[in-house]
Short mmCIF file of C-alpha atoms in Angstrom, two decimals:
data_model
loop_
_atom_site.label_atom_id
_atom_site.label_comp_id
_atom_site.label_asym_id
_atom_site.label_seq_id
_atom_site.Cartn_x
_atom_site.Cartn_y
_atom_site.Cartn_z
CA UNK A 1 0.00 0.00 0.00
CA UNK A 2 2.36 2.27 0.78
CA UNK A 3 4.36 2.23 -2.46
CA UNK A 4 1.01 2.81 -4.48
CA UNK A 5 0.48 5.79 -2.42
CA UNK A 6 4.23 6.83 -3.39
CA UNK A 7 3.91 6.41 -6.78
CA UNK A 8 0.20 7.78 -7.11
CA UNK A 9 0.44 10.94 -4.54
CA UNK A 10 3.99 11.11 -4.07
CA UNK A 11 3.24 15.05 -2.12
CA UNK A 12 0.40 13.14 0.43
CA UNK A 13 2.92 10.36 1.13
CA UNK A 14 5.79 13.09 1.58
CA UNK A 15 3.41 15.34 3.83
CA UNK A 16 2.49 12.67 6.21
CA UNK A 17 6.77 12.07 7.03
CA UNK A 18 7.25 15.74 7.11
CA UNK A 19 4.55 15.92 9.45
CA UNK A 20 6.88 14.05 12.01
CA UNK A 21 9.66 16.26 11.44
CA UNK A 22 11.42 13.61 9.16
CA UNK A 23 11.71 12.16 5.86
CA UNK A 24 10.93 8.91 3.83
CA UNK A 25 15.01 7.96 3.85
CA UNK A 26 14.96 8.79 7.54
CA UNK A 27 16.46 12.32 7.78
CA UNK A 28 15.64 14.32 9.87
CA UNK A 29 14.59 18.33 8.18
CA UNK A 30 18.22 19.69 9.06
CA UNK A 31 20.39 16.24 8.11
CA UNK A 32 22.78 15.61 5.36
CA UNK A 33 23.30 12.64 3.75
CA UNK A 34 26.87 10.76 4.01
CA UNK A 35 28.87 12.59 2.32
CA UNK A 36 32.65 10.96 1.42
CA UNK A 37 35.06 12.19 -0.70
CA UNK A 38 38.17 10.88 -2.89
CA UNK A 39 40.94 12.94 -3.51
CA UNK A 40 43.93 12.40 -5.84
CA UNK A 41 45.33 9.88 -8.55
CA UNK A 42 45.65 6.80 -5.89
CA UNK A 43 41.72 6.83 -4.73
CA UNK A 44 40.43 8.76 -7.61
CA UNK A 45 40.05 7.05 -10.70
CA UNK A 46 41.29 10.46 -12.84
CA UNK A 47 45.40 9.40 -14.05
CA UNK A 48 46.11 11.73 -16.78
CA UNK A 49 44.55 14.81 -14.58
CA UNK A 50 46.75 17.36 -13.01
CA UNK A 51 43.43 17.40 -10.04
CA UNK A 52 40.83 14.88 -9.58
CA UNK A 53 38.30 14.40 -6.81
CA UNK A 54 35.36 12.26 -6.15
CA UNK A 55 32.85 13.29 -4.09
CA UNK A 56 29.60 11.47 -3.26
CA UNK A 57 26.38 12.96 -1.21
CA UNK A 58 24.27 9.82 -0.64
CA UNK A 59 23.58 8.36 -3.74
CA UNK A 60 24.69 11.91 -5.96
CA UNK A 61 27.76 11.28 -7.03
CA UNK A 62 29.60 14.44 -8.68
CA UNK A 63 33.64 13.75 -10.05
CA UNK A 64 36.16 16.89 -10.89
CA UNK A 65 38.62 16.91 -12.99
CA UNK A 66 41.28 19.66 -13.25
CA UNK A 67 43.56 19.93 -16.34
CA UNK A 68 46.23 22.75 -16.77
CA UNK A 69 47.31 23.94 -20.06
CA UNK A 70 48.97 27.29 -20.87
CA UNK A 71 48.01 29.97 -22.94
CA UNK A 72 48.57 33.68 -23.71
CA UNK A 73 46.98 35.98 -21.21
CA UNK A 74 43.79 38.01 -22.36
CA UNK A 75 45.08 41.95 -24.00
CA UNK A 76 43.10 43.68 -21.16
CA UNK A 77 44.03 41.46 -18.43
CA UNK A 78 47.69 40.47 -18.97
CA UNK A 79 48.62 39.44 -15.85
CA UNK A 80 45.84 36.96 -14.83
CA UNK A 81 45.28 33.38 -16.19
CA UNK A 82 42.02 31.56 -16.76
CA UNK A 83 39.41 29.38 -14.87
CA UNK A 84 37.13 27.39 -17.19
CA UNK A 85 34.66 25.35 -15.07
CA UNK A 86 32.40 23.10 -17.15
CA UNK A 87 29.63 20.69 -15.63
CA UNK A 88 28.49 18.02 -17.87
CA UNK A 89 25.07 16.09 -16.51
CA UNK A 90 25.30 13.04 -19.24
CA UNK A 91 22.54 10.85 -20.11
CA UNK A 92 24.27 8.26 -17.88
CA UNK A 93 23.11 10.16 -14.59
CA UNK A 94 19.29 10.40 -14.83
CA UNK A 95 16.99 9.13 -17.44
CA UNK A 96 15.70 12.95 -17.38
CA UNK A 97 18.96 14.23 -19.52
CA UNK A 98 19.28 13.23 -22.97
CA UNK A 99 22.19 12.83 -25.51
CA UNK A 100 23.34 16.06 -26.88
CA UNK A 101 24.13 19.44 -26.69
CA UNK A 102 24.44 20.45 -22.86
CA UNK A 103 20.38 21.64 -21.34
CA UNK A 104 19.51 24.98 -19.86
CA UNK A 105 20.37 22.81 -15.95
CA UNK A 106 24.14 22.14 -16.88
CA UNK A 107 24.55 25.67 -18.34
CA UNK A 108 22.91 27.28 -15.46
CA UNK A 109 25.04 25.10 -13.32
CA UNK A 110 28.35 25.75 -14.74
CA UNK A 111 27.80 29.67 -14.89
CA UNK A 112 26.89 29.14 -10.89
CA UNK A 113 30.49 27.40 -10.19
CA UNK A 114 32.04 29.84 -12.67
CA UNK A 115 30.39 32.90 -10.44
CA UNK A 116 31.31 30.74 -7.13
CA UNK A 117 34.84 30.73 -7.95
CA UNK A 118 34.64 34.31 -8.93
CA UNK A 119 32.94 35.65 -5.95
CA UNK A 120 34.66 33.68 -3.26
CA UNK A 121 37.84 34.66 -4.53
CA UNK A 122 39.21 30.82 -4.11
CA UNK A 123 41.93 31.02 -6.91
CA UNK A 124 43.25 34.32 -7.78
CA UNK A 125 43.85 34.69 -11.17
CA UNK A 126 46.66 36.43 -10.52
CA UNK A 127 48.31 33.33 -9.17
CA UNK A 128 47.98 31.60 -12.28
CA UNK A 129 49.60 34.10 -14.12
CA UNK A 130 53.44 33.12 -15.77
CA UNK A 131 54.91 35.74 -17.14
CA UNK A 132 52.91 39.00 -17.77
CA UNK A 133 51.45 39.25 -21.39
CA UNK A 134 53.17 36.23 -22.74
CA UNK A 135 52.36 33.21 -20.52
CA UNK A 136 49.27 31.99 -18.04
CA UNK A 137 47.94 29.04 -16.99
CA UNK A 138 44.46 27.59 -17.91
CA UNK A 139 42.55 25.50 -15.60
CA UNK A 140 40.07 23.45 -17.14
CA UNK A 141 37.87 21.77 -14.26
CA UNK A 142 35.45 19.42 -15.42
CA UNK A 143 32.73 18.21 -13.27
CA UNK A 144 30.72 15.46 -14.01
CA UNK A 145 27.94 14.38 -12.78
CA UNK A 146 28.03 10.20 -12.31
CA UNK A 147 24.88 9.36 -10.85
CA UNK A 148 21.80 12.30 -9.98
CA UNK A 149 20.14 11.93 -6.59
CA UNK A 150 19.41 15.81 -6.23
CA UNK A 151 21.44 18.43 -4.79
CA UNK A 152 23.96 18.68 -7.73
CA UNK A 153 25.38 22.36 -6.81
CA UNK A 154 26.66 21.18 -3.17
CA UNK A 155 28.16 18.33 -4.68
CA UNK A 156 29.92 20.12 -7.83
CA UNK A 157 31.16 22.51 -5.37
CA UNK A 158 32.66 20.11 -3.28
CA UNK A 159 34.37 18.24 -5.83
CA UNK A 160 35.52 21.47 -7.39
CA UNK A 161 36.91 22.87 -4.12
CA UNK A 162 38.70 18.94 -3.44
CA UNK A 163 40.23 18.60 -6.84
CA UNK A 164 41.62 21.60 -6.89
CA UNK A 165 43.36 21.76 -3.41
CA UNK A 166 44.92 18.59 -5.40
CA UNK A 167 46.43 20.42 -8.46
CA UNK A 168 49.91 20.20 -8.71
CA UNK A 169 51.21 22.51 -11.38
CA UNK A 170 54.86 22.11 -13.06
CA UNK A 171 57.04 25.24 -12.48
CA UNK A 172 57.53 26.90 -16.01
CA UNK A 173 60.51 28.91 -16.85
CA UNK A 174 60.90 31.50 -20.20
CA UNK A 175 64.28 30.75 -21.99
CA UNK A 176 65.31 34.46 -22.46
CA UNK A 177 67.52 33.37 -25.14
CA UNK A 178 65.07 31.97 -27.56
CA UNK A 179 61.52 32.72 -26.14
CA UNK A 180 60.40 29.69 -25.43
CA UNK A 181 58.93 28.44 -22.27
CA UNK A 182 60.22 25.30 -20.52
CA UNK A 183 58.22 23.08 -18.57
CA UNK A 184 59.91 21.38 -15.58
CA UNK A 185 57.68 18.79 -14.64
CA UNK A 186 59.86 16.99 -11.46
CA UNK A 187 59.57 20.06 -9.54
CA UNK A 188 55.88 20.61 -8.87
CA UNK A 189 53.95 23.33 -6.27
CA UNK A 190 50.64 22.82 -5.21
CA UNK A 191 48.32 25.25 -6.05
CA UNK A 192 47.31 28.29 -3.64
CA UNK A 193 43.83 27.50 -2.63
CA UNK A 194 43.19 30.99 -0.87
CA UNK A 195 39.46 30.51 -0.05
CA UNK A 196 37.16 27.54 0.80
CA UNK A 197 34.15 27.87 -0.21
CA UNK A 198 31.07 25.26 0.46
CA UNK A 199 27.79 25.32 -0.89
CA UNK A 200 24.49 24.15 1.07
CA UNK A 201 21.10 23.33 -0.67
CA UNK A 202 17.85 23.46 0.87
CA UNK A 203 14.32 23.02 -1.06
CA UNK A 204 11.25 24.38 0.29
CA UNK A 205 8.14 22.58 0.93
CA UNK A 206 4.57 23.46 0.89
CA UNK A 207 5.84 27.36 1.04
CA UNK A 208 6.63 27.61 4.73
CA UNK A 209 9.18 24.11 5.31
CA UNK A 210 12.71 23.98 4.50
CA UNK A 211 14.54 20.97 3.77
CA UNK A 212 17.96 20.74 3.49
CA UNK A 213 20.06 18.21 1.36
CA UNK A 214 17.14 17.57 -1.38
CA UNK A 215 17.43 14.20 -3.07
CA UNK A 216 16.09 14.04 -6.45
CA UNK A 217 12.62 12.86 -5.72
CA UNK A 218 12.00 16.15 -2.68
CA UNK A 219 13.47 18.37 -5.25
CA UNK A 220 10.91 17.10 -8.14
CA UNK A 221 7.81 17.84 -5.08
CA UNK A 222 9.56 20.83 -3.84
CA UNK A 223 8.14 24.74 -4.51
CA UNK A 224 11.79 26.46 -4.81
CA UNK A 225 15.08 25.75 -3.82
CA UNK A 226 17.93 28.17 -2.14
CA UNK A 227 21.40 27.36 -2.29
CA UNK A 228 23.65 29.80 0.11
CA UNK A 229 27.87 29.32 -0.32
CA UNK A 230 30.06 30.82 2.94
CA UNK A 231 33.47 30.50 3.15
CA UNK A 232 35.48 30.13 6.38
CA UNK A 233 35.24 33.68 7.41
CA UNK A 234 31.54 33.39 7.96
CA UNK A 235 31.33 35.46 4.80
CA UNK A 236 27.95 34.97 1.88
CA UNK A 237 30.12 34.23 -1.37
CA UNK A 238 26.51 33.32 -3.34
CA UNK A 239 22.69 33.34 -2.26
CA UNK A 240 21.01 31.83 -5.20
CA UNK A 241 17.40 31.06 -5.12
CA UNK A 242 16.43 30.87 -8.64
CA UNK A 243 12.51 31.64 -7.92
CA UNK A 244 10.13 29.25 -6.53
CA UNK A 245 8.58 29.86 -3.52
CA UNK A 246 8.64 33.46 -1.88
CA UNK A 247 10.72 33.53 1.55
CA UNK A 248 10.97 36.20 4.48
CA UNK A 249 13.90 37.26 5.11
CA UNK A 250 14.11 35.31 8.89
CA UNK A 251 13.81 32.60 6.77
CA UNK A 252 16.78 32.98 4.67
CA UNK A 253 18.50 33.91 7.87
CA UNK A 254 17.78 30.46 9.22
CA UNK A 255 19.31 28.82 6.04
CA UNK A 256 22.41 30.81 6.35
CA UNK A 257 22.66 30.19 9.72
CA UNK A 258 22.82 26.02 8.90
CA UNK A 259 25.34 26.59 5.47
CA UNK A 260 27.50 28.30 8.22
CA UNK A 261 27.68 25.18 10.25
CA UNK A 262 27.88 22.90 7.54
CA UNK A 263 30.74 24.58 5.99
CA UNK A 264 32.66 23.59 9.63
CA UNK A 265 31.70 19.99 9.04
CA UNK A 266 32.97 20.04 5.58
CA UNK A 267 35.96 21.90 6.45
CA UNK A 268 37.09 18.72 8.70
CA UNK A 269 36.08 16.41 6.05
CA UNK A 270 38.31 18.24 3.52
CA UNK A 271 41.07 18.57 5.70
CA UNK A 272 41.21 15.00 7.28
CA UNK A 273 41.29 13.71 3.50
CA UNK A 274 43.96 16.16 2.37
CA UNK A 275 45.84 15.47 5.12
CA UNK A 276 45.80 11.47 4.71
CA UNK A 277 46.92 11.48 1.09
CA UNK A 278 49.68 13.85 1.56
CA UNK A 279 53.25 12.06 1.56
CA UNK A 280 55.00 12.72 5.11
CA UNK B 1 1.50 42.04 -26.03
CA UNK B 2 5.15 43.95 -25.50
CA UNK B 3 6.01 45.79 -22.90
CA UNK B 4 9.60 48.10 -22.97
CA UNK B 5 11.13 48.87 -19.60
CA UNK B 6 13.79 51.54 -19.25
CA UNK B 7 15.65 52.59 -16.02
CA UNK B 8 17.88 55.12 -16.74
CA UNK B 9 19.71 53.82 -19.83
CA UNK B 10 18.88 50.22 -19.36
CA UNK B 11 16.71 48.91 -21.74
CA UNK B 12 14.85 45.73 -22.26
CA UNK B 13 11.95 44.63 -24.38
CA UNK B 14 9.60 41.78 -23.03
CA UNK B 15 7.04 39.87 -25.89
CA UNK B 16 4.83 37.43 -23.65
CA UNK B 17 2.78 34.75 -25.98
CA UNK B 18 0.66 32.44 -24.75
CA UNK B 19 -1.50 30.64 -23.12
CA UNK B 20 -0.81 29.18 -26.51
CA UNK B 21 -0.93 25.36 -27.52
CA UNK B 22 2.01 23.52 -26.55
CA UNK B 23 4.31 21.16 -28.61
CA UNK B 24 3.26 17.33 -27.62
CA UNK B 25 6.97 16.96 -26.30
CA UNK B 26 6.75 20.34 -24.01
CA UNK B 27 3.44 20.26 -22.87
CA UNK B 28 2.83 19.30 -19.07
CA UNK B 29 -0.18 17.85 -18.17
CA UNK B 30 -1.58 19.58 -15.50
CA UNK B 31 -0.43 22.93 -15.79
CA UNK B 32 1.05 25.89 -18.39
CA UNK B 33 4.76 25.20 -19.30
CA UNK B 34 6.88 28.31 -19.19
CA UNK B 35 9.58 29.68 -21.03
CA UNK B 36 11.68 32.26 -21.18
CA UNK B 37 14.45 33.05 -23.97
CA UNK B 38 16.19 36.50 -23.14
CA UNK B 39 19.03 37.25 -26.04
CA UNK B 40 21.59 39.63 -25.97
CA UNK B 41 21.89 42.98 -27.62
CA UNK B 42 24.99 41.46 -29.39
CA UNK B 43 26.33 38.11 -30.20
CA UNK B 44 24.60 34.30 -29.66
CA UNK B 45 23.23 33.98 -25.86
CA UNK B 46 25.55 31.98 -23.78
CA UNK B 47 25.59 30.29 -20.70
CA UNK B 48 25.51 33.33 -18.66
CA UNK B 49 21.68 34.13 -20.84
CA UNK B 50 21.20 29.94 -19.86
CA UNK B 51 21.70 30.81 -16.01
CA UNK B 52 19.84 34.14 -16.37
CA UNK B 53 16.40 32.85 -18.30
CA UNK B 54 16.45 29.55 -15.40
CA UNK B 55 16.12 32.88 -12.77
CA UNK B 56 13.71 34.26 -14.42
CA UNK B 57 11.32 31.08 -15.39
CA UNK B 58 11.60 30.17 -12.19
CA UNK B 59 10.68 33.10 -10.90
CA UNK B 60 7.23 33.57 -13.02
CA UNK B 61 6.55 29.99 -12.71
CA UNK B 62 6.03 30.89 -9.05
CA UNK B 63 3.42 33.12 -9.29
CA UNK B 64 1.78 32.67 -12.68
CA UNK B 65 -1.28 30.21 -11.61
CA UNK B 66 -0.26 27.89 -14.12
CA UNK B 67 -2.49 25.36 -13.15
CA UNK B 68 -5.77 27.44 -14.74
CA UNK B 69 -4.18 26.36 -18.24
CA UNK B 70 -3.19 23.21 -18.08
CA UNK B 71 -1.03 21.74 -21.57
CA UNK B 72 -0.66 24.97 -22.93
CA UNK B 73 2.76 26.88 -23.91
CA UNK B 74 3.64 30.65 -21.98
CA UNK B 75 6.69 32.12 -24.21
CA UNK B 76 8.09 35.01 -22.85
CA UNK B 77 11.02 36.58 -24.96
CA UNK B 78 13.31 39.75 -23.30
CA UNK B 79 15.11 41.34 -25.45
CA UNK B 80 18.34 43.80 -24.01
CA UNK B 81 18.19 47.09 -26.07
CA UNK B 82 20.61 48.53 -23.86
CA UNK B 83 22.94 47.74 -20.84
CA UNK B 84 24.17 50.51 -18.32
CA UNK B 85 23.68 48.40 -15.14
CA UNK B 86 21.44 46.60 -13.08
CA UNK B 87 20.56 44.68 -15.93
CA UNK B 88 19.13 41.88 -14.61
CA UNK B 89 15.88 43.58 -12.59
CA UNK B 90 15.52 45.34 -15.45
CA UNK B 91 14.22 41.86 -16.74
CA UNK B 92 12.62 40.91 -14.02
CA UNK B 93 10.37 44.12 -13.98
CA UNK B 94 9.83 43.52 -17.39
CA UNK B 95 8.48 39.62 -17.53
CA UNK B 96 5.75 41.26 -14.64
CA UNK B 97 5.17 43.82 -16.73
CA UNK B 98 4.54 41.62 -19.35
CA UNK B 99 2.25 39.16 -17.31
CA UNK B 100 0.18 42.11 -16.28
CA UNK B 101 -0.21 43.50 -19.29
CA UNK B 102 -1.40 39.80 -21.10
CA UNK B 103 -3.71 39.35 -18.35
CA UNK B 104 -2.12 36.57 -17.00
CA UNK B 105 -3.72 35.49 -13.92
CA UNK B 106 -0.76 35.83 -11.10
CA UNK B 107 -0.84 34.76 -7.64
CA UNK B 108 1.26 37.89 -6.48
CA UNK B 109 3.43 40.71 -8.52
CA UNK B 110 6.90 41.01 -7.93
CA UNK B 111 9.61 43.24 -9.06
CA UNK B 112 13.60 43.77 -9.74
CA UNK B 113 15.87 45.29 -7.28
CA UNK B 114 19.91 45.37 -7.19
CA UNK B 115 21.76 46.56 -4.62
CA UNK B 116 25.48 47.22 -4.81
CA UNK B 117 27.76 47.51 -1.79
CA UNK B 118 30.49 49.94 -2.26
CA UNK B 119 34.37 49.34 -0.70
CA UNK B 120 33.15 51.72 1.84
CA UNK B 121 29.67 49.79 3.10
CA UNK B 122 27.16 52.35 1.46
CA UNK B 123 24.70 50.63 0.08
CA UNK B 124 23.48 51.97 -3.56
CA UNK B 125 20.14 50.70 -5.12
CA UNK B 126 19.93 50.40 -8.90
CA UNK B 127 23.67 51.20 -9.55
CA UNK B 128 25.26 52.53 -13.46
CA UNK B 129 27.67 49.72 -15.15
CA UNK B 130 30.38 51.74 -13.28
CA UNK B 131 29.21 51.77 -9.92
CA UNK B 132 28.77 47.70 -10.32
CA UNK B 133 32.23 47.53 -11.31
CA UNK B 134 33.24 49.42 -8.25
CA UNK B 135 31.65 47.79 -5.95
CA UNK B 136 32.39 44.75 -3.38
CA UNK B 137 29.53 42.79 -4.06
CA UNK B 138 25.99 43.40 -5.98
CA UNK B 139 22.75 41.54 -4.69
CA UNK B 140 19.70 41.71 -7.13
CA UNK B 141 16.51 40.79 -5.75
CA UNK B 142 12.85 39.72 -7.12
CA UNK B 143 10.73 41.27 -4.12
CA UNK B 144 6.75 39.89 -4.54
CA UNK B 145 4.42 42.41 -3.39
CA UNK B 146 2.20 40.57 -1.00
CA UNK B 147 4.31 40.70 2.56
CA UNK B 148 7.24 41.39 0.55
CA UNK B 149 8.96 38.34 0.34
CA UNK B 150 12.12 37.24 -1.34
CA UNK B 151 11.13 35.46 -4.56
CA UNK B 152 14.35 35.39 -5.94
CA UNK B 153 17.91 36.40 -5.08
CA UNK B 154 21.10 36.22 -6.71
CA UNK B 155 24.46 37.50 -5.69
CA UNK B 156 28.01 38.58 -7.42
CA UNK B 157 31.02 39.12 -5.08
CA UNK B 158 31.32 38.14 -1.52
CA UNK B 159 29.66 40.17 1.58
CA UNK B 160 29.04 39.70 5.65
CA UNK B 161 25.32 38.25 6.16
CA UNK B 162 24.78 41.52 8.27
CA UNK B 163 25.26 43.39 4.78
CA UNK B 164 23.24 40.92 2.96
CA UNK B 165 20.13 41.34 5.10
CA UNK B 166 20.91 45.27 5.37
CA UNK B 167 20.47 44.98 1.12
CA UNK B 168 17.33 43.03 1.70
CA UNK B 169 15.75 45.61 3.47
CA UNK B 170 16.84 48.61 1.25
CA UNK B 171 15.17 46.43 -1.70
CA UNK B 172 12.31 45.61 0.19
CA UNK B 173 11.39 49.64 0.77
CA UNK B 174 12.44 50.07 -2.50
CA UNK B 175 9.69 48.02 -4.09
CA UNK B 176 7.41 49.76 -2.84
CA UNK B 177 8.23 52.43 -5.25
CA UNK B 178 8.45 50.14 -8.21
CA UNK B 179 4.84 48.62 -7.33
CA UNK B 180 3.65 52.27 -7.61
CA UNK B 181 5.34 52.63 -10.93
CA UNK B 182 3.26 49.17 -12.29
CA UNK B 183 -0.05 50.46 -10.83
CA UNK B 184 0.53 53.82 -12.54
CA UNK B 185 1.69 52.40 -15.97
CA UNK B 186 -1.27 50.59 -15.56
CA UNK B 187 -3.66 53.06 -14.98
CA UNK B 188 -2.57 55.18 -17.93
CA UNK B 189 -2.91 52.33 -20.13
CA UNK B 190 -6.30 51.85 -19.32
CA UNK B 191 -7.25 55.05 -18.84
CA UNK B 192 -7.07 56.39 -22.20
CA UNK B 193 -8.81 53.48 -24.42
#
């Protein structure tokens, strides 16, 4: 009985758990899902990247790749290099995305990483930057999505923020003699990570109840969703509530108030990982 | 219908069709499918125009009673004449603009504010192209007009949550003024056929 009710009224069935204050999988209204993460080329599957990560909410599982490649700084901006964030949500993930040119979600996904790295500041451009108006560095990060249980952003965050603490990038030289740059790949530096940013998703229910950590079936029945990114100065890097439901302003408070604690809990998680693949 | 909305120099045209009949593929069974295409005033729209329409269907699919026309098709196309700033309100008070003037039943109006906060903490409502390059951090808000609630919000550069909620309530007095604007527009529209 109870899966006919779930297939044929999926928002009765939903009301009745949020009516206890908890959820079908057994959340409770403020509770993440297990959330793990993989970081580098011995757990992560990603060999030929200069930054991989793996990061899995639940059942969402989001992996970021980071590729460097150089190029010639922009005219206007000689002395910074280039961030290129790209999520992909392939057919493989849901049945809901087809074959093809990328849909209006990815786009709107990949500008909100692009603006997320831009806002928070993470990786300043500046940093990438080789030799002023002849040589940068581009950072391709690719984020795919492997398997779509809702809440995409947090994860693509997460995975961006992971793999990247992982890039190692060669130390390039210009031969003053003949022009030409030389690559020294034995001697690598990690890359300066300056911010941390973490992203936390909540949908809203009914108008009035927030949910955090939507899977894919809440965020189908959901009214609106809010996504709010802090870094580790308590500081809003992105509020982004694409429409839906209309929220007061206490109520926004309250969601900021959670990302603020979840960004502690993801701090740890980041750093315990970092700090068990790093060779002592 | 088309409705053009200019703020200072910012300029955007809004076309609304519909309820019209939906394509088999797009329609949705129990309620009006929306969609919103806004294009550039040069070059092919892009990912940023992607992330930008998403806002702003998401935003009228909130308060458009869609469910009065089930399977039909709601195409609303913005067109940017001109950019000086706070570009994307500019849209946003155009797409309610445009759902007013179709006669779209709506469950509540809502309208476009951004906010930019200056190096020095000064908060400036509905600033010039230059004045958002200047500044730390610009907010822009979709503010409905019953309780004024937060429909939509969107935010470029970092700021403190005190200075977040401090924008909030600059665009939330600030809508008032806009909502006076609509019913005004409106009344001269109707008031001389």
């Amino acid at each position: 009985l109870s899966i006919c009710s779930r297939t044929v009224e999926p928002l009765e069935y939903y009301r009745r758990f949020l009516k206890e204050n908890c959820r079908p999988d057994g959340r409770e209204l403020g509770e993440f899902r297990t959330t793990t993460v993989n970081i580098g080329k011995c757990l992560c599957s990603i060999t030929t990247a200069d930054g991989s990560a793996l990061v899995k909410l639940g059942n969402t599982t989001v992996i970021c790749g980071v590729k460097a490649e150089l190029a010639a700084p922009a005219v206007d901006s000689a002395n910074k290099g280039y961030i290129v964030p790209n999520v992909e949500l392939p057919s493989l993930c849901a049945e809901r995305f087809r074959s093809g040119p990328p849909g209006e979600e990815a786009q709107a996904a990949s500008q909100f990483i692009a603006d997320v790295i831009e806002n928070s500041q993470m990786i300043m451009k500046e940093d990438l930057c080789i030799a002023n108006g002849k040589l940068a560095w581009v950072l391709y990060c690719d984020i795919i999505c492997l398997d779509y249980d809702g809440n995409l952003l947090d994860a693509s965050v997460f995975a961006l923020l992971a793999a990247l603490k992982n890039v190692h990038l060669p130390l390039v030289t210009i031969n003053e003699e003949t022009g030409l740059s030389e690559v020294n790949l034995k001697q690598k530096n990690p890359l300066v990570v300056r911010k941390h940013p973490v992203a936390t998703s909540f949908a809203i229910f009914d108008d009035t109840l927030l949910i955090v950590d939507p899977t894919a079936e809440e965020e189908d029945l959901a009214t609106g969703t809010v996504t709010i990114v802090t870094d580790e100065e308590g500081r809003l890097c992105s509020v982004h509530k694409p429409g839906g439901s209309p929220l007061t302003g206490a109520k926004l408070q309250d969601c900021i108030t959670r990302a603020i604690t979840r960004h502690k809990e993801v701090k740890k998680l980041i750093d315990k990982v970092i700090k068990s693949i790093t060779p002592k | 219908t088309v409705t053009s909305l200019s703020p200072g120099d910012t300029s955007v045209m809004a076309g609304l069709y519909g309820p019209a009949e939906a394509k088999v593929s797009k329609e949705l069974p129990d309620r009006a499918a929306l969609e919103v295409l806004l294009r550039p005033k040069v070059g092919l729209p892009g990912v940023l125009e992607r992330s930008r329409e998403q806002l702003l269907r998401q935003t009228c699919e909130a308060v458009v009673l869609g469910v009065l026309h089930p399977r039909t098709a709601i195409s609303l196309v913005l067109q940017v004449l001109s950019d000086a700033g706070s570009l994307l309100s500019c849209c946003l008070n155009a797409a309610c603009m445009a759902l007013l003037d179709a006669g779209l039943p709506l469950a509540t109006l809502f309208c476009g504010v951004t906010c930019a906060l200056q190096p020095d903490g000064t908060i400036l409502l509905d600033p010039s192209s230059r004045q958002e390059q200047e500044a730390r951090a610009i907010l822009t808000f979709a503010i409905a007009s019953s309780e004024r609630k937060v429909l939509m919000a969107t935010t470029k550069g970092s700021c403190s949550v005190e200075e977040m909620q401090q924008c909030l309530a600059a665009a939330q007095r600030a809508a008032d003024t806009i909502f006076q604007f609509y019913r005004d527009s409106v009344r001269r529209r109707y008031s001389k056929s």
